Short mmCIF file of N, CA and C in Angstrom, two decimals:
data_model
loop_
_atom_site.label_atom_id
_atom_site.label_comp_id
_atom_site.label_asym_id
_atom_site.label_seq_id
_atom_site.Cartn_x
_atom_site.Cartn_y
_atom_site.Cartn_z
N MET A 17 0.93 -1.12 -0.26
CA MET A 17 0.03 0.43 0.08
C MET A 17 1.07 1.14 -0.02
N ARG A 18 1.73 0.63 0.67
CA ARG A 18 2.87 2.59 0.73
C ARG A 18 3.06 3.03 -0.39
N LYS A 19 3.68 2.35 -1.26
CA LYS A 19 3.98 2.35 -2.71
C LYS A 19 3.53 3.00 -3.26
N ILE A 20 1.76 2.29 -3.01
CA ILE A 20 1.02 3.06 -4.29
C ILE A 20 0.62 4.75 -4.22
N VAL A 21 0.07 4.65 -2.32
CA VAL A 21 0.40 5.69 -2.12
C VAL A 21 1.09 7.24 -2.12
N VAL A 22 1.73 6.69 -1.53
CA VAL A 22 3.06 8.14 -2.30
C VAL A 22 3.62 8.09 -3.84
N THR A 23 3.31 7.21 -4.54
CA THR A 23 3.21 7.32 -5.48
C THR A 23 2.27 7.88 -6.34
N PHE A 24 1.41 8.12 -5.76
CA PHE A 24 -0.25 8.85 -6.62
C PHE A 24 -0.26 9.78 -5.75
N GLY A 25 0.15 10.38 -4.93
CA GLY A 25 -0.23 10.88 -3.61
C GLY A 25 1.61 12.24 -4.54
N LEU A 26 2.39 11.59 -4.21
CA LEU A 26 3.06 12.71 -4.96
C LEU A 26 2.90 13.36 -6.40
N ILE A 27 2.83 11.79 -7.20
CA ILE A 27 1.86 12.87 -8.15
C ILE A 27 0.96 13.15 -8.75
N ALA A 28 0.40 13.61 -7.82
CA ALA A 28 -0.58 14.09 -7.87
C ALA A 28 0.02 15.45 -7.08
N GLY A 29 -0.01 15.24 -5.88
CA GLY A 29 1.11 16.65 -5.56
C GLY A 29 1.80 17.48 -6.50
N ALA A 30 2.45 16.70 -7.63
CA ALA A 30 3.43 18.11 -8.69
C ALA A 30 2.10 18.13 -8.97
N ILE A 31 1.43 17.69 -9.98
CA ILE A 31 0.14 18.35 -10.68
C ILE A 31 0.12 19.82 -9.74
N MET A 32 -0.88 19.12 -8.73
CA MET A 32 -0.92 20.30 -8.22
C MET A 32 0.16 22.07 -7.79
N SER A 33 1.24 21.42 -7.29
CA SER A 33 1.97 22.77 -7.72
C SER A 33 2.62 22.79 -8.63
N ALA A 34 3.06 22.16 -9.90
CA ALA A 34 2.83 22.25 -11.01
C ALA A 34 1.93 23.32 -11.79
N MET A 35 0.71 23.39 -11.02
CA MET A 35 -1.00 24.54 -11.74
C MET A 35 0.40 25.56 -10.07
N MET A 36 0.31 25.75 -9.66
CA MET A 36 0.50 27.00 -8.75
C MET A 36 1.98 27.06 -9.66
N LEU A 37 2.91 26.99 -9.74
CA LEU A 37 4.46 27.39 -10.42
C LEU A 37 3.77 27.98 -11.77
N VAL A 38 2.89 27.44 -12.11
CA VAL A 38 2.55 28.45 -13.64
C VAL A 38 1.80 29.66 -13.29
N LEU A 39 1.04 29.51 -12.33
CA LEU A 39 -0.32 30.51 -11.69
C LEU A 39 0.85 32.05 -10.98
N VAL A 40 2.07 31.79 -10.38
CA VAL A 40 2.21 32.28 -9.45
C VAL A 40 2.62 33.65 -9.97
N PRO A 41 3.60 33.79 -11.61
CA PRO A 41 4.62 34.13 -11.94
C PRO A 41 2.85 35.96 -12.38
N PHE A 42 2.63 35.47 -12.46
CA PHE A 42 1.23 36.47 -13.28
C PHE A 42 0.72 36.49 -11.97
N ASP A 43 0.14 38.39 -12.38
CA ASP A 43 -0.12 39.55 -11.82
C ASP A 43 -1.57 40.20 -11.64
N GLY A 44 -1.14 41.39 -10.79
CA GLY A 44 -3.14 41.89 -11.14
C GLY A 44 -4.41 41.07 -11.03
N ASP A 45 -5.35 42.49 -11.88
CA ASP A 45 -6.26 42.25 -10.64
C ASP A 45 -7.64 41.00 -11.30
N PHE A 46 -6.83 40.68 -12.39
CA PHE A 46 -8.01 38.97 -13.27
C PHE A 46 -7.40 38.26 -12.34
N TRP A 47 -5.94 37.84 -12.21
CA TRP A 47 -5.24 36.67 -11.48
C TRP A 47 -5.82 36.75 -9.79
N MET A 48 -6.23 37.92 -9.41
CA MET A 48 -7.16 37.42 -7.86
C MET A 48 -8.38 37.41 -7.95
N GLU A 49 -8.59 37.56 -9.40
CA GLU A 49 -10.17 37.55 -9.29
C GLU A 49 -10.44 36.03 -9.58
N TYR A 50 -9.82 35.65 -10.97
CA TYR A 50 -9.88 34.14 -10.94
C TYR A 50 -9.40 33.03 -11.16
N GLY A 51 -7.89 33.06 -10.45
CA GLY A 51 -6.52 32.83 -9.58
C GLY A 51 -7.53 31.10 -9.35
N ALA A 52 -8.34 31.72 -7.95
CA ALA A 52 -8.60 30.65 -7.56
C ALA A 52 -9.45 29.09 -8.41
N TYR A 53 -9.70 29.59 -10.06
CA TYR A 53 -10.96 29.13 -10.70
C TYR A 53 -9.83 27.89 -11.54
N PHE A 54 -8.47 28.62 -11.84
CA PHE A 54 -7.93 27.75 -12.56
C PHE A 54 -6.93 26.94 -10.96
N GLY A 55 -6.56 27.15 -10.29
CA GLY A 55 -6.18 26.66 -9.31
C GLY A 55 -7.01 24.63 -8.41
N TYR A 56 -8.13 25.06 -8.61
CA TYR A 56 -8.97 24.10 -7.93
C TYR A 56 -9.66 23.38 -9.01
N THR A 57 -9.09 24.26 -10.78
CA THR A 57 -9.02 22.97 -12.16
C THR A 57 -8.10 22.49 -11.60
N GLY A 58 -6.73 22.79 -11.39
CA GLY A 58 -5.46 21.82 -10.80
C GLY A 58 -5.80 20.53 -10.12
N MET A 59 -6.51 20.98 -8.78
CA MET A 59 -6.64 20.71 -7.88
C MET A 59 -7.62 19.20 -8.08
N VAL A 60 -8.87 19.64 -8.80
CA VAL A 60 -9.95 17.93 -9.28
C VAL A 60 -8.82 17.66 -10.51
N MET A 61 -7.49 18.07 -10.74
CA MET A 61 -7.89 17.15 -12.00
C MET A 61 -6.04 15.87 -11.70
N ALA A 62 -5.58 16.72 -10.24
CA ALA A 62 -4.58 16.15 -9.10
C ALA A 62 -5.39 14.91 -8.63
N PHE A 63 -6.56 15.13 -8.68
CA PHE A 63 -7.43 14.57 -7.73
C PHE A 63 -7.75 13.12 -8.12
N LEU A 64 -8.04 12.70 -8.93
CA LEU A 64 -8.34 11.95 -10.12
C LEU A 64 -6.81 10.84 -9.68
N LEU A 65 -6.24 11.38 -9.16
CA LEU A 65 -4.68 10.71 -9.26
C LEU A 65 -5.74 9.69 -7.35
N VAL A 66 -6.61 9.50 -7.04
CA VAL A 66 -7.00 9.46 -6.08
C VAL A 66 -7.81 7.84 -5.96
N TYR A 67 -9.07 8.37 -7.27
CA TYR A 67 -9.48 7.48 -8.04
C TYR A 67 -8.13 6.13 -8.48
N VAL A 68 -7.70 6.74 -9.51
CA VAL A 68 -7.06 5.56 -9.74
C VAL A 68 -6.30 4.64 -9.26
N GLY A 69 -5.37 5.66 -7.81
CA GLY A 69 -4.23 5.01 -6.81
C GLY A 69 -5.39 4.00 -6.46
N VAL A 70 -6.14 4.31 -5.53
CA VAL A 70 -7.16 3.56 -5.21
C VAL A 70 -7.93 2.39 -5.64
N ARG A 71 -8.23 2.08 -7.23
CA ARG A 71 -8.24 1.44 -7.97
C ARG A 71 -7.40 0.27 -8.09
N ARG A 72 -5.97 0.60 -8.30
CA ARG A 72 -4.55 0.33 -8.76
C ARG A 72 -4.67 -0.90 -7.20
N TYR A 73 -4.59 -0.52 -6.21
CA TYR A 73 -4.52 -0.65 -5.11
C TYR A 73 -5.98 -1.93 -4.79
N ARG A 74 -6.95 -1.13 -5.36
CA ARG A 74 -7.72 -2.79 -4.77
C ARG A 74 -7.81 -4.25 -6.01
N ASP A 75 -6.96 -3.49 -6.76
CA ASP A 75 -7.12 -3.89 -8.47
C ASP A 75 -5.66 -5.19 -7.84
N VAL A 76 -4.27 -4.54 -7.26
CA VAL A 76 -2.60 -4.86 -7.46
C VAL A 76 -3.25 -5.53 -5.79
N GLU A 77 -2.68 -5.20 -4.71
CA GLU A 77 -3.09 -5.69 -3.93
C GLU A 77 -4.59 -6.18 -2.88
N ALA A 78 -5.01 -5.80 -3.17
CA ALA A 78 -6.77 -5.83 -2.79
C ALA A 78 -7.06 -7.26 -3.56
N GLY A 79 -6.87 -8.32 -3.99
CA GLY A 79 -7.41 -8.80 -4.44
C GLY A 79 -8.94 -9.15 -5.73
N GLY A 80 -8.94 -7.73 -5.72
CA GLY A 80 -9.73 -7.61 -6.65
C GLY A 80 -10.98 -6.60 -6.13
N ARG A 81 -11.33 -6.84 -4.57
CA ARG A 81 -12.16 -6.42 -3.87
C ARG A 81 -11.90 -5.16 -2.92
N ILE A 82 -12.34 -4.69 -2.51
CA ILE A 82 -12.03 -3.68 -1.62
C ILE A 82 -13.37 -2.85 -1.08
N ALA A 83 -13.43 -3.03 1.48
CA ALA A 83 -14.46 -2.51 1.66
C ALA A 83 -14.16 -0.56 1.23
N PHE A 84 -15.30 -0.38 1.37
CA PHE A 84 -16.10 1.46 1.55
C PHE A 84 -14.87 1.96 2.10
N TRP A 85 -14.55 2.08 3.37
CA TRP A 85 -13.60 2.05 4.55
C TRP A 85 -11.49 1.43 4.13
N SER A 86 -11.69 1.17 3.18
CA SER A 86 -10.42 0.41 3.04
C SER A 86 -9.94 1.64 2.32
N ALA A 87 -10.39 1.50 1.05
CA ALA A 87 -10.75 2.61 -0.19
C ALA A 87 -10.37 3.83 -0.06
N ALA A 88 -10.88 4.29 1.66
CA ALA A 88 -11.23 5.79 1.36
C ALA A 88 -10.01 5.50 2.34
N LYS A 89 -9.54 5.45 3.42
CA LYS A 89 -8.35 5.05 4.24
C LYS A 89 -6.81 5.33 3.34
N VAL A 90 -7.13 4.23 1.64
CA VAL A 90 -5.45 4.80 0.92
C VAL A 90 -5.93 5.88 0.20
N GLY A 91 -7.19 6.42 -0.33
CA GLY A 91 -7.96 7.38 -0.82
C GLY A 91 -6.67 8.62 -0.52
N ALA A 92 -7.13 8.75 0.89
CA ALA A 92 -6.97 9.66 2.01
C ALA A 92 -5.82 9.62 2.02
N LEU A 93 -4.98 8.44 2.03
CA LEU A 93 -3.23 8.95 2.27
C LEU A 93 -2.50 9.43 1.07
N ILE A 94 -3.62 9.36 -0.45
CA ILE A 94 -3.31 9.51 -1.09
C ILE A 94 -3.15 10.98 -1.01
N MET A 95 -4.52 11.44 -1.13
CA MET A 95 -4.77 12.60 -0.76
C MET A 95 -3.34 13.57 0.28
N LEU A 96 -3.31 13.38 0.54
CA LEU A 96 -2.41 13.78 2.10
C LEU A 96 -1.08 14.14 2.31
N VAL A 97 -0.65 13.13 1.06
CA VAL A 97 1.12 13.16 0.48
C VAL A 97 0.94 14.67 -0.97
N ALA A 98 -0.46 14.38 -1.95
CA ALA A 98 -0.60 15.22 -2.35
C ALA A 98 -1.07 16.91 -1.74
N THR A 99 -1.53 17.10 -0.83
CA THR A 99 -1.36 17.96 -0.06
C THR A 99 -0.47 18.29 0.51
N CYS A 100 0.36 17.76 1.63
CA CYS A 100 1.99 18.35 1.73
C CYS A 100 2.69 18.10 1.02
N CYS A 101 2.58 18.11 -0.65
CA CYS A 101 2.89 18.56 -1.59
C CYS A 101 2.56 19.73 -2.60
N TYR A 102 1.54 20.34 -1.84
CA TYR A 102 0.38 21.67 -2.44
C TYR A 102 1.42 22.58 -1.25
N VAL A 103 0.62 22.56 -0.59
CA VAL A 103 1.07 23.16 0.99
C VAL A 103 3.53 23.60 1.35
N ALA A 104 3.31 22.60 0.91
CA ALA A 104 5.50 22.68 0.63
C ALA A 104 5.66 23.55 -0.29
N THR A 105 5.13 23.28 -1.32
CA THR A 105 4.88 24.40 -2.62
C THR A 105 5.00 25.69 -2.52
N TRP A 106 3.57 26.01 -1.89
CA TRP A 106 3.29 27.36 -1.37
C TRP A 106 4.21 27.75 -0.36
N GLU A 107 5.10 27.28 0.34
CA GLU A 107 5.55 27.17 1.56
C GLU A 107 6.67 28.43 0.68
N VAL A 108 7.19 27.14 -0.49
CA VAL A 108 8.71 27.95 -0.71
C VAL A 108 7.81 29.60 -1.63
N ILE A 109 6.68 29.52 -2.34
CA ILE A 109 6.44 30.85 -2.93
C ILE A 109 6.27 31.68 -2.15
N TYR A 110 5.53 31.88 -1.27
CA TYR A 110 5.08 33.05 -0.33
C TYR A 110 6.15 33.74 0.55
N TYR A 111 7.67 32.18 1.39
CA TYR A 111 8.50 33.84 1.12
C TYR A 111 9.82 33.40 1.04
N LYS A 112 9.95 33.11 -0.15
CA LYS A 112 10.80 33.10 -1.32
C LYS A 112 10.34 34.27 -2.03
N PHE A 113 9.52 33.79 -2.51
CA PHE A 113 9.04 34.98 -4.27
C PHE A 113 8.42 36.07 -3.78
N LYS A 114 7.08 35.57 -3.43
CA LYS A 114 5.56 36.77 -3.00
C LYS A 114 5.42 36.94 -1.22
N PRO A 115 6.45 37.35 -0.40
CA PRO A 115 6.15 37.52 0.71
C PRO A 115 5.46 38.59 0.98
N ASP A 116 4.71 39.54 -0.17
CA ASP A 116 3.77 40.89 0.68
C ASP A 116 2.44 40.41 -0.41
N PHE A 117 2.19 39.29 -0.52
CA PHE A 117 0.94 37.97 -0.57
C PHE A 117 -0.26 38.46 -0.32
N ALA A 118 -0.71 38.74 0.98
CA ALA A 118 -1.25 38.94 2.36
C ALA A 118 -1.09 40.22 2.05
N GLU A 119 -1.11 41.67 1.62
CA GLU A 119 -0.57 42.62 1.61
C GLU A 119 -1.61 42.72 0.19
N VAL A 120 -1.44 42.82 -1.10
CA VAL A 120 -0.73 41.97 -1.80
C VAL A 120 -2.39 41.95 -2.25
N TYR A 121 -3.16 40.87 -1.81
CA TYR A 121 -4.90 40.52 -1.53
C TYR A 121 -5.57 41.36 -0.84
N GLY A 122 -4.83 42.06 0.02
CA GLY A 122 -6.08 42.39 0.81
C GLY A 122 -6.12 44.16 0.12
N ASP A 123 -5.42 44.87 -0.73
CA ASP A 123 -5.30 45.81 -1.21
C ASP A 123 -6.31 45.45 -2.26
N TYR A 124 -6.56 44.49 -3.11
CA TYR A 124 -6.99 44.56 -4.38
C TYR A 124 -8.70 44.01 -3.44
N GLN A 125 -8.52 43.81 -2.49
CA GLN A 125 -10.05 43.14 -1.80
C GLN A 125 -10.99 45.06 -1.66
N VAL A 126 -9.56 45.43 -1.32
CA VAL A 126 -10.05 47.26 -0.25
C VAL A 126 -10.65 47.71 -1.73
N ARG A 127 -9.79 48.04 -2.96
CA ARG A 127 -10.03 48.92 -4.50
C ARG A 127 -11.66 47.66 -4.88
N LYS A 128 -11.94 46.32 -4.67
CA LYS A 128 -12.40 45.92 -5.96
C LYS A 128 -13.94 46.88 -4.72
N MET A 129 -13.92 46.68 -3.46
CA MET A 129 -14.97 47.58 -2.53
C MET A 129 -15.25 48.49 -2.87
N ARG A 130 -14.77 49.20 -2.71
CA ARG A 130 -14.68 50.54 -4.09
C ARG A 130 -14.98 51.29 -5.14
N ALA A 131 -14.80 49.39 -6.08
CA ALA A 131 -14.90 49.44 -7.18
C ALA A 131 -16.82 48.96 -7.50
N ALA A 132 -17.16 48.62 -6.66
CA ALA A 132 -18.34 48.27 -6.28
C ALA A 132 -19.28 49.38 -5.38
N GLY A 133 -18.82 50.79 -4.79
CA GLY A 133 -19.13 51.60 -4.43
C GLY A 133 -20.15 50.96 -3.00
N ALA A 134 -18.89 50.53 -2.03
CA ALA A 134 -19.27 50.39 -0.83
C ALA A 134 -18.94 52.02 -0.11
N SER A 135 -19.40 52.22 1.18
CA SER A 135 -19.09 52.66 1.69
C SER A 135 -18.21 53.04 2.68
N GLU A 136 -17.29 54.00 2.84
CA GLU A 136 -16.30 54.49 3.98
C GLU A 136 -16.40 53.55 4.81
N ALA A 137 -17.45 52.86 5.53
CA ALA A 137 -17.47 52.81 7.12
C ALA A 137 -16.68 50.38 6.74
N GLU A 138 -18.15 50.74 5.15
CA GLU A 138 -17.68 49.66 4.81
C GLU A 138 -15.31 49.25 4.49
N VAL A 139 -15.38 49.80 4.16
CA VAL A 139 -14.35 50.10 3.79
C VAL A 139 -12.90 49.71 4.65
N ALA A 140 -13.25 50.62 5.06
CA ALA A 140 -12.73 50.20 6.36
C ALA A 140 -12.60 49.53 6.98
N ALA A 141 -12.99 49.29 7.45
CA ALA A 141 -13.43 47.61 8.65
C ALA A 141 -12.45 46.78 7.59
N THR A 142 -12.83 46.37 6.57
CA THR A 142 -12.24 45.77 5.49
C THR A 142 -10.64 45.56 5.67
N GLN A 143 -9.96 47.17 5.54
CA GLN A 143 -8.49 46.78 5.25
C GLN A 143 -8.20 46.54 6.75
N ALA A 144 -9.14 47.00 8.14
CA ALA A 144 -9.13 46.15 9.45
C ALA A 144 -8.73 44.58 9.20
N GLU A 145 -9.69 44.49 8.29
CA GLU A 145 -9.54 43.12 8.31
C GLU A 145 -8.38 42.53 7.61
N MET A 146 -8.03 42.31 6.66
CA MET A 146 -7.32 42.31 5.87
C MET A 146 -5.37 43.02 6.70
N ALA A 147 -5.24 43.66 6.79
CA ALA A 147 -4.20 43.89 7.88
C ALA A 147 -4.24 43.03 9.18
N GLN A 148 -5.03 42.31 9.73
CA GLN A 148 -5.13 41.68 10.90
C GLN A 148 -4.87 40.07 10.04
N PHE A 149 -5.14 40.34 8.81
CA PHE A 149 -5.46 38.73 8.47
C PHE A 149 -3.21 38.41 8.17
N ALA A 150 -3.27 39.43 7.01
CA ALA A 150 -1.91 39.64 6.71
C ALA A 150 -0.88 39.86 7.75
N GLU A 151 -1.54 39.77 9.50
CA GLU A 151 -0.14 39.65 9.77
C GLU A 151 -0.40 38.44 10.48
N MET A 152 -1.46 38.12 10.92
CA MET A 152 -1.22 36.76 11.19
C MET A 152 -0.73 35.65 10.23
N TYR A 153 -1.05 35.72 8.79
CA TYR A 153 -0.90 35.57 8.16
C TYR A 153 0.73 34.81 7.75
N LYS A 154 1.86 35.73 9.03
CA LYS A 154 3.13 36.24 7.94
C LYS A 154 3.97 34.11 9.33
N ASN A 155 2.80 34.08 10.54
CA ASN A 155 3.12 33.36 11.46
C ASN A 155 3.69 32.20 10.10
N PRO A 156 4.38 30.94 10.47
CA PRO A 156 4.15 29.98 9.17
C PRO A 156 3.27 28.63 9.43
N LEU A 157 3.06 28.13 10.98
CA LEU A 157 2.18 27.44 11.20
C LEU A 157 0.65 28.61 11.12
N VAL A 158 0.41 29.47 10.75
CA VAL A 158 -0.87 29.22 10.76
C VAL A 158 -1.69 29.65 9.47
N ASN A 159 0.06 30.62 7.82
CA ASN A 159 0.24 30.21 7.18
C ASN A 159 -0.25 28.66 6.73
N ILE A 160 0.70 27.60 6.60
CA ILE A 160 0.35 26.32 6.46
C ILE A 160 -0.66 25.76 7.10
N GLY A 161 -1.81 25.43 8.16
CA GLY A 161 -3.01 25.55 8.19
C GLY A 161 -3.48 26.19 7.46
N PHE A 162 -4.18 27.77 6.81
CA PHE A 162 -4.67 27.84 5.98
C PHE A 162 -4.36 27.40 4.47
N THR A 163 -3.53 27.10 3.68
CA THR A 163 -2.94 26.46 2.87
C THR A 163 -3.13 25.07 2.87
N PHE A 164 -3.26 24.57 3.54
CA PHE A 164 -3.77 22.64 4.09
C PHE A 164 -5.46 23.29 3.18
N LEU A 165 -5.54 23.59 3.95
CA LEU A 165 -7.47 23.62 4.15
C LEU A 165 -7.86 24.13 2.30
N GLU A 166 -6.89 24.54 1.75
CA GLU A 166 -7.48 24.86 0.40
C GLU A 166 -7.85 23.83 -0.92
N PRO A 167 -7.39 23.13 -0.51
CA PRO A 167 -7.14 21.11 -1.30
C PRO A 167 -8.48 20.50 -0.60
N LEU A 168 -8.42 20.55 0.68
CA LEU A 168 -9.21 19.80 1.50
C LEU A 168 -10.61 19.76 1.01
N PRO A 169 -11.15 20.08 0.75
CA PRO A 169 -13.02 20.03 0.10
C PRO A 169 -12.83 19.13 -1.12
N VAL A 170 -11.75 19.67 -2.02
CA VAL A 170 -11.97 18.48 -3.36
C VAL A 170 -10.93 17.51 -3.35
N GLY A 171 -10.06 17.15 -2.23
CA GLY A 171 -9.98 16.55 -1.72
C GLY A 171 -11.43 14.95 -1.08
N LEU A 172 -11.36 15.33 -0.19
CA LEU A 172 -12.62 14.74 1.14
C LEU A 172 -13.59 14.04 -0.22
N LEU A 173 -14.03 14.91 -1.20
CA LEU A 173 -15.15 14.71 -2.49
C LEU A 173 -14.24 13.49 -3.24
N ALA A 174 -13.38 13.68 -3.77
CA ALA A 174 -12.30 12.93 -4.66
C ALA A 174 -12.64 11.85 -3.97
N VAL A 175 -11.58 11.23 -1.72
CA VAL A 175 -11.84 10.23 -1.96
C VAL A 175 -12.87 9.87 -0.62
N LEU A 176 -13.87 10.33 -0.97
CA LEU A 176 -15.42 9.42 -0.99
C LEU A 176 -16.15 9.30 -2.28
N ILE A 177 -15.86 9.81 -3.35
CA ILE A 177 -16.60 8.98 -4.52
C ILE A 177 -15.29 7.99 -5.05
N SER A 178 -14.25 8.04 -4.71
CA SER A 178 -13.69 7.06 -5.27
C SER A 178 -13.81 5.75 -4.75
N ALA A 179 -13.40 6.02 -3.52
CA ALA A 179 -14.11 5.22 -2.66
C ALA A 179 -16.00 4.18 -2.53
N GLY A 180 -16.69 5.11 -2.84
CA GLY A 180 -17.93 4.60 -2.98
C GLY A 180 -18.13 3.79 -4.39
N LEU A 181 -17.37 4.59 -5.61
CA LEU A 181 -17.59 3.34 -6.75
C LEU A 181 -16.15 2.23 -6.82
N LEU A 182 -14.98 2.36 -5.82
CA LEU A 182 -14.39 1.67 -6.22
C LEU A 182 -14.83 0.19 -4.85
N SER A 183 -15.34 0.58 -3.99
CA SER A 183 -15.76 -0.55 -3.11
C SER A 183 -16.87 -1.49 -3.34
N ARG A 184 -15.65 -2.55 -2.94
CA ARG A 184 -16.78 -4.27 -3.27
C ARG A 184 -16.35 -4.40 -2.65
N PRO A 185 -16.78 -5.11 -1.52
CA PRO A 185 -16.86 -5.63 0.12
C PRO A 185 -16.72 -7.07 -0.68
N ARG A 186 -15.73 -8.34 0.16
CA ARG A 186 -15.83 -9.21 0.30
C ARG A 186 -17.26 -9.88 0.29
N ARG A 187 -17.03 -11.00 -0.50
CA ARG A 187 -18.15 -12.10 0.14
C ARG A 187 -17.91 -13.04 0.88
N ALA A 188 -19.42 -13.00 1.56
CA ALA A 188 -18.97 -14.40 3.28
C ALA A 188 -18.92 -15.32 2.60
#
């Protein structure tokens, strides 16, 4: 199981990391607004490997049958390896190349509110929230935590769908 988990987890992690590395050089409002769509598309593509990895485990190591929870365990481990790759890539990008990301994102949110006609009180509240977020985001543990949460919903969905589609309980 270990070889399958590591292999498919690293491939999925490489796909997510590559997507992030491709998108990082782009700056500007378009990427602030729509970059998440590209990022989550990459995550969905990467987490398709959860299905492939669980199927391979079922067919090669489990004799063609696997219970739902065993399939979910294999899928969750693949997702964990991939997510760790994603987090590690972001940490390098953030601390080496984009240490001002939180401030730039906060400025974008404020500009967006002003363009939408928000009141100065609303803008000031958002500025305070963004400043607090930027300060909090400088803490590596908080940064890692937020980054780890980004692919988690997509990954959990991939795990549950894969386990549901691939589980074949042993016959009595």
